Protein backbone atom coordinates (compact mmCIF):
# COMPACT_ATOMS: atom_id res chain seq x y z
CA UNK A 1 0.00 0.00 0.00
CA UNK A 2 1.28 3.46 -0.97
CA UNK A 3 2.58 5.65 1.88
CA UNK A 4 -0.11 8.32 1.39
CA UNK A 5 -2.81 5.66 1.69
CA UNK A 6 -1.16 4.21 4.82
CA UNK A 7 -1.03 7.69 6.38
CA UNK A 8 -4.59 8.54 5.30
CA UNK A 9 -5.99 5.36 6.90
CA UNK A 10 -3.96 5.76 10.10
CA UNK A 11 -4.90 9.43 10.43
CA UNK A 12 -8.62 8.72 10.01
CA UNK A 13 -8.58 5.63 12.26
CA UNK A 14 -6.64 7.44 15.03
CA UNK A 15 -8.82 10.55 14.78
CA UNK A 16 -11.94 8.40 15.13
CA UNK A 17 -10.40 6.47 18.04
CA UNK A 18 -9.85 9.80 19.82
CA UNK A 19 -13.42 10.87 19.04
CA UNK A 20 -12.28 13.96 17.15
CA UNK A 21 -14.06 15.44 14.15
CA UNK A 22 -12.01 16.74 11.20
CA UNK A 23 -12.92 20.25 12.38
CA UNK A 24 -11.64 19.60 15.92
CA UNK A 25 -8.38 18.04 14.70
CA UNK A 26 -7.91 20.90 12.21
CA UNK A 27 -8.51 23.48 14.97
CA UNK A 28 -6.03 21.82 17.36
CA UNK A 29 -3.39 21.46 14.65
CA UNK A 30 -4.03 25.00 13.39
CA UNK A 31 -4.76 23.91 9.81
CA UNK A 32 -7.84 24.15 7.60
CA UNK A 33 -10.46 21.37 7.85
CA UNK A 34 -10.26 20.82 4.09
CA UNK A 35 -6.55 20.06 4.49
CA UNK A 36 -7.34 17.29 7.00
CA UNK A 37 -9.97 15.96 4.61
CA UNK A 38 -7.41 16.00 1.75
CA UNK A 39 -4.82 14.15 3.86
CA UNK A 40 -7.43 11.52 4.75
CA UNK A 41 -8.08 10.99 1.02
CA UNK A 42 -4.36 10.82 0.16
CA UNK A 43 -4.57 13.95 -1.99
CA UNK A 44 -1.50 15.65 -0.48
CA UNK A 45 1.84 14.33 0.77
CA UNK A 46 2.13 15.78 4.28
CA UNK A 47 5.55 16.87 5.47
CA UNK A 48 7.09 15.16 8.48
CA UNK A 49 6.56 18.41 10.40
CA UNK A 50 2.80 18.06 9.81
CA UNK A 51 2.92 14.34 10.70
CA UNK A 52 4.64 15.32 13.96
CA UNK A 53 2.09 18.05 14.73
CA UNK A 54 -0.95 15.82 14.01
CA UNK A 55 0.58 12.97 16.06
CA UNK A 56 1.06 15.34 18.98
CA UNK A 57 -2.58 16.50 18.83
CA UNK A 58 -3.76 12.87 18.57
CA UNK A 59 -1.49 11.72 21.42
CA UNK A 60 0.34 9.07 19.41
CA UNK A 61 3.92 8.68 18.24
CA UNK A 62 4.59 10.08 14.74
CA UNK A 63 5.85 6.74 13.42
CA UNK A 64 2.48 5.13 14.27
CA UNK A 65 0.81 7.31 11.63
CA UNK A 66 3.09 5.84 8.95
CA UNK A 67 2.87 2.21 10.14
CA UNK A 68 1.40 -0.34 7.73
CA UNK A 69 -1.81 -1.96 9.06
CA UNK A 70 -0.31 -5.44 9.66
CA UNK A 71 1.71 -4.30 12.71
CA UNK A 72 0.06 -3.61 16.13
CA UNK A 73 -0.28 0.08 17.01
CA UNK A 74 0.80 1.36 20.48
CA UNK A 75 -0.81 4.75 21.09
CA UNK A 76 0.32 6.64 24.23
CA UNK A 77 -3.18 7.02 25.78
CA UNK B 1 13.33 15.44 20.11
CA UNK B 2 11.89 17.31 17.11
CA UNK B 3 10.59 15.14 14.25
CA UNK B 4 13.15 16.49 11.75
CA UNK B 5 15.96 15.57 14.12
CA UNK B 6 14.49 12.09 14.65
CA UNK B 7 14.25 11.57 10.89
CA UNK B 8 17.75 13.02 10.26
CA UNK B 9 19.34 10.64 12.79
CA UNK B 10 17.40 7.61 11.57
CA UNK B 11 18.19 8.38 7.91
CA UNK B 12 21.91 8.75 8.59
CA UNK B 13 22.08 5.70 10.90
CA UNK B 14 20.16 3.49 8.44
CA UNK B 15 22.19 4.71 5.46
CA UNK B 16 25.43 3.89 7.33
CA UNK B 17 24.05 0.50 8.38
CA UNK B 18 23.43 -0.28 4.70
CA UNK B 19 26.92 0.95 3.78
CA UNK B 20 25.57 3.58 1.41
CA UNK B 21 27.18 6.96 0.77
CA UNK B 22 24.97 10.05 0.45
CA UNK B 23 25.76 9.97 -3.28
CA UNK B 24 24.64 6.34 -3.63
CA UNK B 25 21.42 6.91 -1.69
CA UNK B 26 20.73 10.09 -3.69
CA UNK B 27 21.31 8.22 -6.96
CA UNK B 28 18.98 5.34 -5.98
CA UNK B 29 16.27 7.71 -4.77
CA UNK B 30 16.70 9.95 -7.81
CA UNK B 31 17.35 13.10 -5.77
CA UNK B 32 20.35 15.42 -5.45
CA UNK B 33 23.10 14.53 -2.96
CA UNK B 34 22.80 17.95 -1.34
CA UNK B 35 19.14 17.18 -0.60
CA UNK B 36 20.14 14.03 1.30
CA UNK B 37 22.75 16.06 3.16
CA UNK B 38 20.12 18.67 4.05
CA UNK B 39 17.67 16.02 5.29
CA UNK B 40 20.42 14.52 7.48
CA UNK B 41 20.96 17.98 9.01
CA UNK B 42 17.24 18.58 9.56
CA UNK B 43 17.22 21.54 7.18
CA UNK B 44 14.12 20.44 5.23
CA UNK B 45 10.90 18.72 6.23
CA UNK B 46 10.66 15.77 3.84
CA UNK B 47 7.24 14.78 2.57
CA UNK B 48 5.87 11.34 3.40
CA UNK B 49 6.34 10.45 -0.28
CA UNK B 50 10.08 11.11 0.11
CA UNK B 51 10.17 9.18 3.40
CA UNK B 52 8.52 6.26 1.59
CA UNK B 53 10.96 6.41 -1.33
CA UNK B 54 14.07 6.60 0.90
CA UNK B 55 12.73 3.76 3.09
CA UNK B 56 12.24 1.62 0.00
CA UNK B 57 15.83 2.26 -1.18
CA UNK B 58 17.16 1.52 2.32
CA UNK B 59 15.04 -1.64 2.68
CA UNK B 60 13.28 -0.55 5.86
CA UNK B 61 9.67 0.28 6.69
CA UNK B 62 8.80 4.00 6.37
CA UNK B 63 7.67 4.25 9.99
CA UNK B 64 11.13 3.14 11.19
CA UNK B 65 12.61 6.36 9.79
CA UNK B 66 10.30 8.40 12.05
CA UNK B 67 10.74 6.24 15.17
CA UNK B 68 12.25 7.88 18.25
CA UNK B 69 15.56 6.28 19.33
CA UNK B 70 14.25 4.62 22.51
CA UNK B 71 12.29 1.96 20.62
CA UNK B 72 14.00 -1.03 18.89
CA UNK B 73 14.25 -0.79 15.09
CA UNK B 74 13.19 -3.80 12.89
CA UNK B 75 14.74 -3.34 9.42
CA UNK B 76 13.65 -5.89 6.74
CA UNK B 77 17.18 -7.06 5.76
PDB file of N, CA and C in Angstrom, chain A residues 33-63:
ATOM      1  N   UNK A  33      -9.757  22.677   7.846  1.00  0.00           N
ATOM      2  CA  UNK A  33     -10.455  21.373   7.850  1.00  0.00           C
ATOM      3  C   UNK A  33     -10.298  20.675   6.500  1.00  0.00           C
ATOM      4  N   UNK A  34     -10.341  21.453   5.413  1.00  0.00           N
ATOM      5  CA  UNK A  34     -10.262  20.820   4.086  1.00  0.00           C
ATOM      6  C   UNK A  34      -8.894  20.161   3.883  1.00  0.00           C
ATOM      7  N   UNK A  35      -7.882  20.673   4.601  1.00  0.00           N
ATOM      8  CA  UNK A  35      -6.552  20.057   4.487  1.00  0.00           C
ATOM      9  C   UNK A  35      -6.569  18.681   5.143  1.00  0.00           C
ATOM     10  N   UNK A  36      -7.219  18.596   6.321  1.00  0.00           N
ATOM     11  CA  UNK A  36      -7.339  17.289   6.997  1.00  0.00           C
ATOM     12  C   UNK A  36      -8.101  16.317   6.093  1.00  0.00           C
ATOM     13  N   UNK A  37      -9.164  16.805   5.507  1.00  0.00           N
ATOM     14  CA  UNK A  37      -9.967  15.965   4.606  1.00  0.00           C
ATOM     15  C   UNK A  37      -9.107  15.477   3.433  1.00  0.00           C
ATOM     16  N   UNK A  38      -8.279  16.381   2.884  1.00  0.00           N
ATOM     17  CA  UNK A  38      -7.413  16.002   1.754  1.00  0.00           C
ATOM     18  C   UNK A  38      -6.383  14.956   2.183  1.00  0.00           C
ATOM     19  N   UNK A  39      -5.810  15.137   3.379  1.00  0.00           N
ATOM     20  CA  UNK A  39      -4.824  14.153   3.858  1.00  0.00           C
ATOM     21  C   UNK A  39      -5.477  12.779   4.028  1.00  0.00           C
ATOM     22  N   UNK A  40      -6.728  12.785   4.514  1.00  0.00           N
ATOM     23  CA  UNK A  40      -7.426  11.515   4.750  1.00  0.00           C
ATOM     24  C   UNK A  40      -7.901  10.873   3.451  1.00  0.00           C
ATOM     25  N   UNK A  41      -7.751  11.578   2.340  1.00  0.00           N
ATOM     26  CA  UNK A  41      -8.077  10.994   1.024  1.00  0.00           C
ATOM     27  C   UNK A  41      -6.793  10.798   0.213  1.00  0.00           C
ATOM     28  N   UNK A  42      -5.634  11.056   0.846  1.00  0.00           N
ATOM     29  CA  UNK A  42      -4.363  10.820   0.162  1.00  0.00           C
ATOM     30  C   UNK A  42      -4.076  11.804  -0.948  1.00  0.00           C
ATOM     31  N   UNK A  43      -4.727  12.971  -0.902  1.00  0.00           N
ATOM     32  CA  UNK A  43      -4.568  13.947  -1.985  1.00  0.00           C
ATOM     33  C   UNK A  43      -3.199  14.634  -1.887  1.00  0.00           C
ATOM     34  N   UNK A  44      -2.792  14.954  -0.658  1.00  0.00           N
ATOM     35  CA  UNK A  44      -1.502  15.645  -0.483  1.00  0.00           C
ATOM     36  C   UNK A  44      -0.503  14.715   0.203  1.00  0.00           C
ATOM     37  N   UNK A  45       0.778  15.028   0.029  1.00  0.00           N
ATOM     38  CA  UNK A  45       1.836  14.334   0.774  1.00  0.00           C
ATOM     39  C   UNK A  45       2.242  15.258   1.913  1.00  0.00           C
ATOM     40  N   UNK A  46       1.786  14.943   3.123  1.00  0.00           N
ATOM     41  CA  UNK A  46       2.127  15.782   4.278  1.00  0.00           C
ATOM     42  C   UNK A  46       3.635  15.781   4.485  1.00  0.00           C
ATOM     43  N   UNK A  47       4.145  16.869   5.077  1.00  0.00           N
ATOM     44  CA  UNK A  47       5.553  16.871   5.465  1.00  0.00           C
ATOM     45  C   UNK A  47       5.677  16.178   6.820  1.00  0.00           C
ATOM     46  N   UNK A  48       6.917  15.817   7.183  1.00  0.00           N
ATOM     47  CA  UNK A  48       7.093  15.159   8.484  1.00  0.00           C
ATOM     48  C   UNK A  48       6.796  16.136   9.621  1.00  0.00           C
ATOM     49  N   UNK A  49       6.941  17.427   9.378  1.00  0.00           N
ATOM     50  CA  UNK A  49       6.559  18.409  10.403  1.00  0.00           C
ATOM     51  C   UNK A  49       5.057  18.297  10.700  1.00  0.00           C
ATOM     52  N   UNK A  50       4.247  18.169   9.633  1.00  0.00           N
ATOM     53  CA  UNK A  50       2.801  18.061   9.807  1.00  0.00           C
ATOM     54  C   UNK A  50       2.450  16.719  10.468  1.00  0.00           C
ATOM     55  N   UNK A  51       3.153  15.645  10.066  1.00  0.00           N
ATOM     56  CA  UNK A  51       2.918  14.343  10.696  1.00  0.00           C
ATOM     57  C   UNK A  51       3.191  14.456  12.199  1.00  0.00           C
ATOM     58  N   UNK A  52       4.287  15.135  12.547  1.00  0.00           N
ATOM     59  CA  UNK A  52       4.637  15.317  13.961  1.00  0.00           C
ATOM     60  C   UNK A  52       3.580  16.114  14.705  1.00  0.00           C
ATOM     61  N   UNK A  53       3.090  17.188  14.070  1.00  0.00           N
ATOM     62  CA  UNK A  53       2.089  18.046  14.731  1.00  0.00           C
ATOM     63  C   UNK A  53       0.770  17.280  14.923  1.00  0.00           C
ATOM     64  N   UNK A  54       0.312  16.575  13.902  1.00  0.00           N
ATOM     65  CA  UNK A  54      -0.948  15.817  14.009  1.00  0.00           C
ATOM     66  C   UNK A  54      -0.809  14.697  15.045  1.00  0.00           C
ATOM     67  N   UNK A  55       0.350  14.040  15.072  1.00  0.00           N
ATOM     68  CA  UNK A  55       0.578  12.967  16.055  1.00  0.00           C
ATOM     69  C   UNK A  55       0.499  13.528  17.472  1.00  0.00           C
ATOM     70  N   UNK A  56       1.072  14.706  17.638  1.00  0.00           N
ATOM     71  CA  UNK A  56       1.061  15.339  18.978  1.00  0.00           C
ATOM     72  C   UNK A  56      -0.372  15.632  19.419  1.00  0.00           C
ATOM     73  N   UNK A  57      -1.181  16.196  18.505  1.00  0.00           N
ATOM     74  CA  UNK A  57      -2.585  16.495  18.827  1.00  0.00           C
ATOM     75  C   UNK A  57      -3.331  15.196  19.150  1.00  0.00           C
ATOM     76  N   UNK A  58      -3.043  14.137  18.410  1.00  0.00           N
ATOM     77  CA  UNK A  58      -3.758  12.865  18.568  1.00  0.00           C
ATOM     78  C   UNK A  58      -3.206  12.017  19.710  1.00  0.00           C
ATOM     79  N   UNK A  59      -2.068  12.443  20.290  1.00  0.00           N
ATOM     80  CA  UNK A  59      -1.492  11.720  21.425  1.00  0.00           C
ATOM     81  C   UNK A  59      -0.891  10.378  21.057  1.00  0.00           C
ATOM     82  N   UNK A  60      -0.342  10.311  19.826  1.00  0.00           N
ATOM     83  CA  UNK A  60       0.339   9.074  19.413  1.00  0.00           C
ATOM     84  C   UNK A  60       1.746   9.425  18.945  1.00  0.00           C
ATOM     85  N   UNK A  61       2.581   8.433  18.763  1.00  0.00           N
ATOM     86  CA  UNK A  61       3.921   8.678  18.238  1.00  0.00           C
ATOM     87  C   UNK A  61       3.831   8.897  16.719  1.00  0.00           C
ATOM     88  N   UNK A  62       4.666   9.799  16.180  1.00  0.00           N
ATOM     89  CA  UNK A  62       4.592  10.076  14.739  1.00  0.00           C
ATOM     90  C   UNK A  62       4.737   8.824  13.867  1.00  0.00           C
ATOM     91  N   UNK A  63       5.613   7.908  14.292  1.00  0.00           N
ATOM     92  CA  UNK A  63       5.850   6.740  13.425  1.00  0.00           C
ATOM     93  C   UNK A  63       4.595   5.862  13.316  1.00  0.00           C
TER      94      UNK A  63
END
